[in-house]
Coordinates of C-alpha atoms in Angstrom, one line a residue:
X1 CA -19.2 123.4 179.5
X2 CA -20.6 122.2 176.7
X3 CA -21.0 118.3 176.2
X4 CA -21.8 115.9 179.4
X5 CA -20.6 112.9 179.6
X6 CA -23.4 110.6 178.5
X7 CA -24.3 113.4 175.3
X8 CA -21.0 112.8 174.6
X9 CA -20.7 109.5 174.8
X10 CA -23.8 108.8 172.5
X11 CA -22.0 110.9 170.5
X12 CA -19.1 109.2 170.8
X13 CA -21.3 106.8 169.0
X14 CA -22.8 108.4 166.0
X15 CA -20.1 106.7 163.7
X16 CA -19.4 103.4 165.6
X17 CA -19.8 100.2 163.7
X18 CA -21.8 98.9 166.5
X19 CA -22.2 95.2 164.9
X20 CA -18.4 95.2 165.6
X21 CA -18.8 96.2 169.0
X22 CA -21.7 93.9 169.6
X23 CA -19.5 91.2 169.5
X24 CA -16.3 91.7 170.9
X25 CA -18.3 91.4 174.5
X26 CA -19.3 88.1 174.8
X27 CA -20.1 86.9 171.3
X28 CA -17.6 85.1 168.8
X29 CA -16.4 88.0 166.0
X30 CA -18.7 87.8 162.8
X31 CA -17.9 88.0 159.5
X32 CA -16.3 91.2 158.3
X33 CA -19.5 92.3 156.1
X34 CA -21.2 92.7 159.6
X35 CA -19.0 95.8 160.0
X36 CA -21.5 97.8 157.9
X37 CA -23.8 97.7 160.3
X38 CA -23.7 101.2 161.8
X39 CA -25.8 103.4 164.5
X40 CA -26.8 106.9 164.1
X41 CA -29.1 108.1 166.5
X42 CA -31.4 110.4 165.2
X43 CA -32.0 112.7 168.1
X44 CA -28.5 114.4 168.4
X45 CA -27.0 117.1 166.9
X46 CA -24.7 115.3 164.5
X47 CA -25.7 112.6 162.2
X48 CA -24.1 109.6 160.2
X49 CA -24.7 109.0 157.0
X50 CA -23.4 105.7 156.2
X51 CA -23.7 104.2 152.8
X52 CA -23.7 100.5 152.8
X53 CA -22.1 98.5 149.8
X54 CA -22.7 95.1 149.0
X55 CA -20.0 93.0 149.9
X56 CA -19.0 91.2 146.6
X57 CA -15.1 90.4 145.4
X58 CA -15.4 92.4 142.1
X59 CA -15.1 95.7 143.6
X60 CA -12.8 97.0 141.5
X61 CA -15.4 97.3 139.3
X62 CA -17.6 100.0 141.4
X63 CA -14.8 102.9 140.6
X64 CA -15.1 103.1 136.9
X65 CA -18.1 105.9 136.6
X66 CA -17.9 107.8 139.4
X67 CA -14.2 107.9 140.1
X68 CA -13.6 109.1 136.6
X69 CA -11.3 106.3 135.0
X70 CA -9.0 107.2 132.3
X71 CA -10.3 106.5 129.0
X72 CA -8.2 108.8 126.9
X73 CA -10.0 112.4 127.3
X74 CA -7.9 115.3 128.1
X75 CA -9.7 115.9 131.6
X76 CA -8.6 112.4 132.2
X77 CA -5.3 113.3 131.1
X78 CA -5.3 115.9 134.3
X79 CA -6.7 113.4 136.2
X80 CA -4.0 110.9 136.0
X81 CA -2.0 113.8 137.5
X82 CA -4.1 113.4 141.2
X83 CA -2.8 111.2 143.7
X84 CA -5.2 108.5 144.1
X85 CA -5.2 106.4 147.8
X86 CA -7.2 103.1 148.4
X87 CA -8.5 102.3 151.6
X88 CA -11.4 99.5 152.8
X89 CA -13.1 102.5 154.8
X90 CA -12.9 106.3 154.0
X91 CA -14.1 108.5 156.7
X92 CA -14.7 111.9 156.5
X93 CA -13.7 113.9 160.1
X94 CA -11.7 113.5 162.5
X95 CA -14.0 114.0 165.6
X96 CA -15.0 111.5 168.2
X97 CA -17.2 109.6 166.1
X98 CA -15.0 109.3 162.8
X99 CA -11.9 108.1 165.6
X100 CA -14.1 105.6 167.6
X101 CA -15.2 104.0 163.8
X102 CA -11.7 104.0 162.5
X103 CA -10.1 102.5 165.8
X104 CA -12.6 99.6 165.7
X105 CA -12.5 99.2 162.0
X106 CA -8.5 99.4 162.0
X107 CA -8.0 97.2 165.5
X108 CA -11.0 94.5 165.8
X109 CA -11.6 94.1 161.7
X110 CA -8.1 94.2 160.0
X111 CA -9.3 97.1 158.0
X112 CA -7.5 99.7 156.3
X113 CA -9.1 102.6 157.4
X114 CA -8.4 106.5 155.9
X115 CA -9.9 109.4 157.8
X116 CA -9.7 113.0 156.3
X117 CA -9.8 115.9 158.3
X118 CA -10.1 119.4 157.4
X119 CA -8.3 120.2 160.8
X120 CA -4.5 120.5 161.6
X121 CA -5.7 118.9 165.0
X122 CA -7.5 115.7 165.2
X123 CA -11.0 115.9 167.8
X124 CA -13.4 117.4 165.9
X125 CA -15.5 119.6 168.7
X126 CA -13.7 117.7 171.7
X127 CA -9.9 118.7 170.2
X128 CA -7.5 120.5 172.5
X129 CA -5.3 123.2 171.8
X130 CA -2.2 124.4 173.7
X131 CA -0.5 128.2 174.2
X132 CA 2.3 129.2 175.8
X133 CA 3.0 132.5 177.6
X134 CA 6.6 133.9 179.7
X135 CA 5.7 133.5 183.3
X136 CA 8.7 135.2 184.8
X137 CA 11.9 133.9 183.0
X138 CA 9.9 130.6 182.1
X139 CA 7.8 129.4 179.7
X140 CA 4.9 127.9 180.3
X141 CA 2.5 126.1 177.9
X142 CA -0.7 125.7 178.9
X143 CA -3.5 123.1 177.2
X144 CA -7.3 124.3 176.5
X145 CA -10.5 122.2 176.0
X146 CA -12.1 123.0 173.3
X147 CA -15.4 121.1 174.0
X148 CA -16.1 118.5 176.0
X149 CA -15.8 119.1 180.1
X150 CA -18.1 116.7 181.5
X151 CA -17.3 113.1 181.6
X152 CA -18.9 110.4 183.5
X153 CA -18.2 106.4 183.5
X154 CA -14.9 106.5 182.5
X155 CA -12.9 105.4 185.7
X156 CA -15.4 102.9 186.9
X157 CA -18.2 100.5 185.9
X158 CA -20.6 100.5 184.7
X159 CA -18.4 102.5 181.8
X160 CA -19.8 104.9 179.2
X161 CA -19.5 103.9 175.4
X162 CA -16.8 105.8 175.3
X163 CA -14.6 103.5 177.4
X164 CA -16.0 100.9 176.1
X165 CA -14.4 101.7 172.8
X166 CA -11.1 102.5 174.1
X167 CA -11.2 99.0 176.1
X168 CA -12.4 97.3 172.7
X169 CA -9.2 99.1 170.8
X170 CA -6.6 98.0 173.5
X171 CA -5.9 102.0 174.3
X172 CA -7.5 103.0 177.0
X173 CA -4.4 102.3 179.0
X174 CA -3.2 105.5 177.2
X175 CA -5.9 107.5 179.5
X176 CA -5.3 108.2 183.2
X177 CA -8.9 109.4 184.6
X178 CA -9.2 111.6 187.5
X179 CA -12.5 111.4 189.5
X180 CA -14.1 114.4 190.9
X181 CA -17.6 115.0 192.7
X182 CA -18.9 118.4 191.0
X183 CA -18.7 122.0 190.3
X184 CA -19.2 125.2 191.1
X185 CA -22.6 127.4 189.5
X186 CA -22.6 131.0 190.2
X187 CA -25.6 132.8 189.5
X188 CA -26.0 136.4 188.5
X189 CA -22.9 137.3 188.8
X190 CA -20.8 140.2 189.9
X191 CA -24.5 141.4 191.4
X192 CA -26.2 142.0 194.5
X193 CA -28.2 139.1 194.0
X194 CA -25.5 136.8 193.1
X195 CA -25.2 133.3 194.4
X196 CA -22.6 130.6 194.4
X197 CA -23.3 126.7 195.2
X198 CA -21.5 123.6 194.2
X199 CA -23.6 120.5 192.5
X200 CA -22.2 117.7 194.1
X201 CA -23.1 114.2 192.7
X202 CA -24.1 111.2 194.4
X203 CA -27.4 110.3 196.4
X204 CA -29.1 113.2 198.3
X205 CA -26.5 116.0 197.5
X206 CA -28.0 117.8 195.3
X207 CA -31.3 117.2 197.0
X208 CA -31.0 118.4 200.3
X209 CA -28.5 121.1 199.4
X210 CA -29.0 123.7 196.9
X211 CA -33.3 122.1 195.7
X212 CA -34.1 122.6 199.6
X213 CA -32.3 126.0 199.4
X214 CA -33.4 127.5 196.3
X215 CA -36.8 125.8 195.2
X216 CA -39.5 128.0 194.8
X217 CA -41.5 125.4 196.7
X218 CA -41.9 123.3 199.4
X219 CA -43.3 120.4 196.5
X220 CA -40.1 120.6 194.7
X221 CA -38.4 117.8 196.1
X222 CA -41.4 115.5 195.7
X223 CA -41.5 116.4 192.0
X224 CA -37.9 115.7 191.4
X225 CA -38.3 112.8 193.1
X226 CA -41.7 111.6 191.0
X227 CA -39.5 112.6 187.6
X228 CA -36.5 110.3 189.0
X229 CA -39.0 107.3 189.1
X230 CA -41.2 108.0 186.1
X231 CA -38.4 108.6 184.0
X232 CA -36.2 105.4 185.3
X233 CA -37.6 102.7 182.9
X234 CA -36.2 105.0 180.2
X235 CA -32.8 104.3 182.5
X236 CA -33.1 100.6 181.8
X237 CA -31.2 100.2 178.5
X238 CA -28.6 102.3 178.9
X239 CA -27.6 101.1 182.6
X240 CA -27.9 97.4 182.0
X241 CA -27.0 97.2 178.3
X242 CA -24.0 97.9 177.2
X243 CA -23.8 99.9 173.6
X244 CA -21.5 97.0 172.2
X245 CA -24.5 94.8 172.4
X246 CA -26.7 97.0 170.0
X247 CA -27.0 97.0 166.9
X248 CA -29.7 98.0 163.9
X249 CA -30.3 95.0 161.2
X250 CA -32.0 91.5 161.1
X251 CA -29.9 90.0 163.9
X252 CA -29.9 92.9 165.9
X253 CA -31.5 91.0 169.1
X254 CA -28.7 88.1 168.5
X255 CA -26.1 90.0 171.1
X256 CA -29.4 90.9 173.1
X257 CA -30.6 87.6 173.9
X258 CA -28.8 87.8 177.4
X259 CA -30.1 91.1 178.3
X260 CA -34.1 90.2 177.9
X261 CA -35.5 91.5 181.3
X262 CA -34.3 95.2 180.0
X263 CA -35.1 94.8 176.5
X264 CA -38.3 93.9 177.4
X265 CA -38.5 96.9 180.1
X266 CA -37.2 99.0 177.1
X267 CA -40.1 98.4 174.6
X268 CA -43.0 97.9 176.9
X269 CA -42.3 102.1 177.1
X270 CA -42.8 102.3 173.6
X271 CA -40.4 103.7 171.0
X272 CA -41.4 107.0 170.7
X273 CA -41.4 107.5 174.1
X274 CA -37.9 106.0 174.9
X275 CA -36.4 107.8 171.9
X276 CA -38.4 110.6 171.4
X277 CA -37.7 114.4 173.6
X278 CA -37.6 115.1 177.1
X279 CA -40.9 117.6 176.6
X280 CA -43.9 115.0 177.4
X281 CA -41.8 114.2 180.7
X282 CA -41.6 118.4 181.5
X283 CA -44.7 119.5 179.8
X284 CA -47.1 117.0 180.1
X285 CA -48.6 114.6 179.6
X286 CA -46.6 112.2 180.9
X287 CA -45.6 114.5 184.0
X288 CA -45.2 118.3 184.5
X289 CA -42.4 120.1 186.6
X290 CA -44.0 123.3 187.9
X291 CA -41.4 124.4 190.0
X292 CA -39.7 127.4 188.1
X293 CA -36.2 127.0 189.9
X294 CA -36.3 123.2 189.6
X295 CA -36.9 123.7 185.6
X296 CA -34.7 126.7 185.0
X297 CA -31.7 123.8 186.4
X298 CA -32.8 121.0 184.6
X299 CA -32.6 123.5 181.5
X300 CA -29.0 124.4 182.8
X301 CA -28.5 120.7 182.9
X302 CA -29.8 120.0 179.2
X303 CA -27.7 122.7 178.1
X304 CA -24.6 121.0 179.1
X305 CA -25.8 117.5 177.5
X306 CA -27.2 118.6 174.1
X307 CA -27.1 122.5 173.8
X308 CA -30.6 122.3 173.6
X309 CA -33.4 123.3 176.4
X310 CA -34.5 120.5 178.0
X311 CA -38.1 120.1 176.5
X312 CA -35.9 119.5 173.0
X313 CA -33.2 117.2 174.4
X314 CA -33.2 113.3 174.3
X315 CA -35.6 112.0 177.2
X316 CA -33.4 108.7 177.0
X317 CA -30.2 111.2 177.5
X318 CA -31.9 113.2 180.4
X319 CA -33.3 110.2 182.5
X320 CA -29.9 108.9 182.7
X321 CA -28.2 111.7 183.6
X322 CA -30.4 111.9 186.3
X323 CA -30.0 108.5 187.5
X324 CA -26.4 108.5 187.2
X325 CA -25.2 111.4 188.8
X326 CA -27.4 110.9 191.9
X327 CA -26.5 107.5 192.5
X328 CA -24.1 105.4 194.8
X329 CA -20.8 106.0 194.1
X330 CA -21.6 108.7 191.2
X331 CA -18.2 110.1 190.4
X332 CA -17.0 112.6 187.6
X333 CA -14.4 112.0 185.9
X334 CA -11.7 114.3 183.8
X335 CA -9.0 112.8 181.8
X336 CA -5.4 114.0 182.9
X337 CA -4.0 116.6 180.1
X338 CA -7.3 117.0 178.7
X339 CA -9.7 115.5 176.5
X340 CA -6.8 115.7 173.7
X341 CA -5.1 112.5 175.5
X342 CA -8.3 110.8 174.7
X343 CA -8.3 112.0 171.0
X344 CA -4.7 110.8 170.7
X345 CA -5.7 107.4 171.9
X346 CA -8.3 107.2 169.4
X347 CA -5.7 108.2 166.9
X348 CA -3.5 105.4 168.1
X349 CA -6.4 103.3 167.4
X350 CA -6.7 104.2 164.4
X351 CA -2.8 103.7 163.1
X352 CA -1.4 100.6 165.5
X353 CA -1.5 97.0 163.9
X354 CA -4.3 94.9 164.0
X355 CA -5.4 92.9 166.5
X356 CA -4.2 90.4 164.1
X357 CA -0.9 92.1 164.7
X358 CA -1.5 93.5 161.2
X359 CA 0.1 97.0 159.6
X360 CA -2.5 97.8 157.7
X361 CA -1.1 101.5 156.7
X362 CA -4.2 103.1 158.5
X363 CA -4.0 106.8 159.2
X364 CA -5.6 109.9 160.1
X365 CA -4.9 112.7 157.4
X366 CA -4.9 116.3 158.8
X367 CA -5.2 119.2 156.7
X368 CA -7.4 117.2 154.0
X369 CA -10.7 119.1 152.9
X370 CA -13.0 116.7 151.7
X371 CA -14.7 118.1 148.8
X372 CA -17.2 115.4 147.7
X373 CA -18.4 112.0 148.5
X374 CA -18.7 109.7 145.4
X375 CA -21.4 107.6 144.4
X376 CA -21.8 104.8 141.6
X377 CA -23.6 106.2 138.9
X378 CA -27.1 104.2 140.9
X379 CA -26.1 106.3 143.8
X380 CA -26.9 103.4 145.9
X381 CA -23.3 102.8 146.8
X382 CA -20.7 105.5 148.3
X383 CA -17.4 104.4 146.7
X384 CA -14.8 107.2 147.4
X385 CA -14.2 111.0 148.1
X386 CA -12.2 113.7 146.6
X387 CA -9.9 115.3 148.9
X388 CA -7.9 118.7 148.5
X389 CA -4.8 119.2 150.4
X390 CA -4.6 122.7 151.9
X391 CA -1.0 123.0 150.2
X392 CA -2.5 122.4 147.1
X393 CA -3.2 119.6 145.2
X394 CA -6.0 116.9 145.0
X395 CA -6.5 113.1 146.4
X396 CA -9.0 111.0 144.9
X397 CA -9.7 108.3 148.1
X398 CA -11.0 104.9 147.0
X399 CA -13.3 103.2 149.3
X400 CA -13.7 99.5 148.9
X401 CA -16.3 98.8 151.2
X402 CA -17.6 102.2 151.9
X403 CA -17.5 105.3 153.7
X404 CA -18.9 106.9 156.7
X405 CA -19.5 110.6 156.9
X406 CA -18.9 112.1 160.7
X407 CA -19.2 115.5 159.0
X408 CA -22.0 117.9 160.8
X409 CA -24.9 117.2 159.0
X410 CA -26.0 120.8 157.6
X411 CA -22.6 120.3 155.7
X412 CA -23.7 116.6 154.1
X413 CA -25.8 118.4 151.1
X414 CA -22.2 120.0 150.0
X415 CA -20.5 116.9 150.3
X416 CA -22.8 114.8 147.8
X417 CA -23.2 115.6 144.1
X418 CA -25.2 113.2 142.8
X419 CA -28.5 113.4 141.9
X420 CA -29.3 110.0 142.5
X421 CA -27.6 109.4 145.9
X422 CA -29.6 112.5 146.9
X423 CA -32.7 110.7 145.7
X424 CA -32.1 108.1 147.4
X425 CA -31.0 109.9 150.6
X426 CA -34.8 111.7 150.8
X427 CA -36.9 108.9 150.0
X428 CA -37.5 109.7 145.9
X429 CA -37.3 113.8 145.6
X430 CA -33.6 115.2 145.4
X431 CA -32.7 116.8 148.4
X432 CA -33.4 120.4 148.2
X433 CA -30.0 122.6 148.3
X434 CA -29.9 124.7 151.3
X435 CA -26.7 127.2 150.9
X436 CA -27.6 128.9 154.3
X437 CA -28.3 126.0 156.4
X438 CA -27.2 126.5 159.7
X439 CA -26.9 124.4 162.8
X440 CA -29.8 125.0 164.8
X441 CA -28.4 126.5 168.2
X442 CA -31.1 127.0 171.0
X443 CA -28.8 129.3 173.1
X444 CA -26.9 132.6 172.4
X445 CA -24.5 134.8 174.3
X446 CA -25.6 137.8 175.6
X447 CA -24.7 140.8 173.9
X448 CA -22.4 143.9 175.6
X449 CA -19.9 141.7 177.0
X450 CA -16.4 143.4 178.0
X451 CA -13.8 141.3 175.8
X452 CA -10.8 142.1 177.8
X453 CA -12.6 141.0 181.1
X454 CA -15.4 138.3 180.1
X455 CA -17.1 140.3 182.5
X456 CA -21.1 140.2 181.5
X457 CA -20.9 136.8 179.8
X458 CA -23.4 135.1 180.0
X459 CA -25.2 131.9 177.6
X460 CA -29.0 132.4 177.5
X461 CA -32.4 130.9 174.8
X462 CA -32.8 132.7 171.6
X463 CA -35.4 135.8 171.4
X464 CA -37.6 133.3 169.4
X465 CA -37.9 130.8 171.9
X466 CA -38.0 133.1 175.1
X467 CA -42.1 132.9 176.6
X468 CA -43.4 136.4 176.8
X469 CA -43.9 136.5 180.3
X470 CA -41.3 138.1 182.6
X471 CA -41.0 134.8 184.6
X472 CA -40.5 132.7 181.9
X473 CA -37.5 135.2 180.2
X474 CA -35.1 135.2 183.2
X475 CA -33.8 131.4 183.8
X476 CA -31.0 130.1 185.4
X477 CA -28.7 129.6 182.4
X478 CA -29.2 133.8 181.8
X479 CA -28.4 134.3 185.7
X480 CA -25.0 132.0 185.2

């Protein structure tokens, strides 16, 4: 397991033009330039960069320095030779993110959208894969996740951003949902000791089941219980506004005006708080879980959301986990053939005609290693990309209203070239090259498994951020 639903779908989000989304709800469509209004969340694991242009008619102008136009040299000469492709929107990767922009952009604002993809298989971290092996005298082929497993508000209301976007696009007709009501956790296994339980969602389950059963004490209940109601303001937003009514800018509170009561819930907890990490609510010194079993799960829990402990995860994203799979009529939900029919209704998205009824000539280019983002020679304005095709060959991508970046964001400082985007990018210094920049995983599989068997695997914290104490060392994710 690696994403839940509600991590995912606010990643889902990272690339969404959210001033698009904003208004398909309830408001009348704005004008196009209020498609560069985009949300990146700053507490995930992947970031957007998004370079806003100034909307002006003379933007064939913008190309001439950084796109290297032909003025007679012989590198020019060579250049000439590159295919060159011109799109209103260039996004780099294919993931969730990069598809949810480009459907919107493609379906809701008549734009021409390119995305380029390193990939042979559109998805980013949620793409599927399939295999086939001889069962008997038939073949079988078989289709594997390769990320996301755990998806809620998809096949009822009130509906994740995800849905939302594939509601907004006209697709989501493409995606049959199956609901479900938990899974299995098995803990030490194949030992003495080992245990097997199912979390089931929905109101009391998981409370009188395995808490009552496996909490080191009687006061466990009561605590999960105070953390369910001191962390339900954070709850507010994301139950009772919807993501297409958000948006960052100087009319962001236009699309809010009808959801006051919650925005005004929403600030009086203060920003930090509402956006900050889930430690104050674990830690102290807003509250403190003390029961060790009750943590080591809600660790478990944050693993499957960010990847990250639950002290380092989003407090927003943990609160409403909690409320939502503990409530009435809490359902899980899988899509039928795997996330990959979602992708491939993002990708449908992405190349149908405009709601306009419009063939724009959008697509979603596979096998295309984006090289470089390109910049006016301010570096205020991202105007294009260089692409390489893995058969050889190069595509200079012109962009002309701007381009949005859905790559992981320890790979951004490759990407960009110019000194002054990357001036402008870190506030005034150039951002310091970092060839060994790594994503920054919490968790690490145990060593001395058997690869034939799986046998012995288990996901557990790095030796860095395990407490000394012998207690603190053995949690719940190690015993799974």
């Amino acid at each position: 397991m690696r994403l839940s639903l509600r991590s995912a779908s606010a990643y889902f989000l990272l690339c969404c033009p959210t001033a698009g989304l904003a208004f398909v709800a309830s408001f009348p469509r704005p004008a196009a330039a209020a498609a560069s209004a985009f949300l990146a969340p700053p507490t995930l694991q992947y970031r957007t960069l998004v370079v806003q242009p100034r909307w002006q008619a003379s933007i064939q102008r913008t190309f001439t320095s950084p796109l290297r136009a032909n003025d007679g040299t012989a590198d020019n000469a060579e250049q000439a030779a590159d295919e060159v492709e011109e799109v209103d929107v260039a996004i780099v990767g294919a993931g969730i993110g990069g598809l949810c922009a480009g459907a919107i952009l493609n379906t809701l604002y008549n734009k021409k959208v390119g995305i380029y993809e390193s990939h042979y298989l559109p998805g980013g971290c949620a793409h599927a894969f399939e295999r086939s092996a001889k069962i008997g005298d038939a073949k079988t082929t078989f289709t594997f996740d390769s990320g996301p497993t755990i998806v809620l508000g998809c096949s009822k209301e009130p509906f994740n951003p995800l849905q939302q976007v594939l509601r907004a696009v006209g697709v989501d007709g493409a995606v049959e949902w199956m609901p479900y009501d938990g899974w299995g956790m098995i803990e030490r296994p194949s030992t003495e000791l080992e245990k097997r339980w199912k979390l089931r969602v929905g109101p009391n389950f998981f409370e009188e089941g395995p808490l009552q059963k496996f909490a080191s004490n009687p006061a466990a209940l009561e605590e999960f219980d105070a953390l369910r109601a001191v962390t339900k303001p954070l709850v507010t937003g994301a139950a009772t506004i919807p993501a297409m009514a958000m948006r960052p800018g100087t009319t962001a509170l236009v699309p809010l005006l009808r959801y006051l009561p919650s925005l005004f819930k929403i600030i009086s907890n203060g920003v930090e708080t509402s956006t900050g990490p889930f430690g104050p609510f674990l830690n102290g010194p807003i509250f403190e879980v003390k029961d060790k079993w009750l943590r080591d799960w809600l660790d478990a829990l944050a693993f499957s959301l960010s990847g990250l402990p639950a002290e380092r995860t989003n407090a927003a994203a943990m609160a409403y986990v909690l409320f939502d799979m503990h409530r009435e009529g809490a359902a899980l939900d899988y899509p039928k053939g795997g996330l990959g029919e979602v992708v491939n209704a993002l990708v449908k998205g992405v190349e149908q005609k405009s709601e306009r009824n419009i063939e724009l000539g959008s697509k979603v280019h596979l096998r295309r290693r984006v090289e470089s983002i390109e910049f006016n020679a301010e570096g205020n304005r991202a105007v294009g990309l260089e692409v390489r095709k893995n058969e050889g060959g190069k595509i200079i991508v012109k962009a002309k209203e701007g381009v949005i970046c859905n790559a992981p964001v320890w790979s951004l400082r490759k990407l960009i070239k110019n000194e002054n985007a990357l001036r402008n990018l870190a506030g005034g210094d150039v951002m310091p090259a970092q060839n060994n920049l790594q994503p920054n995983q919490s968790w690490i599989t145990s060593k001395g498994v058997d690869p034939t068997t799986g046998r012995g695997s288990a996901i557990g914290p790095r030796p860095d951020q395990i407490d000394d104490s012998d207690e603190a060392a053995t949690n719940l994710l190690e015993k799974c």
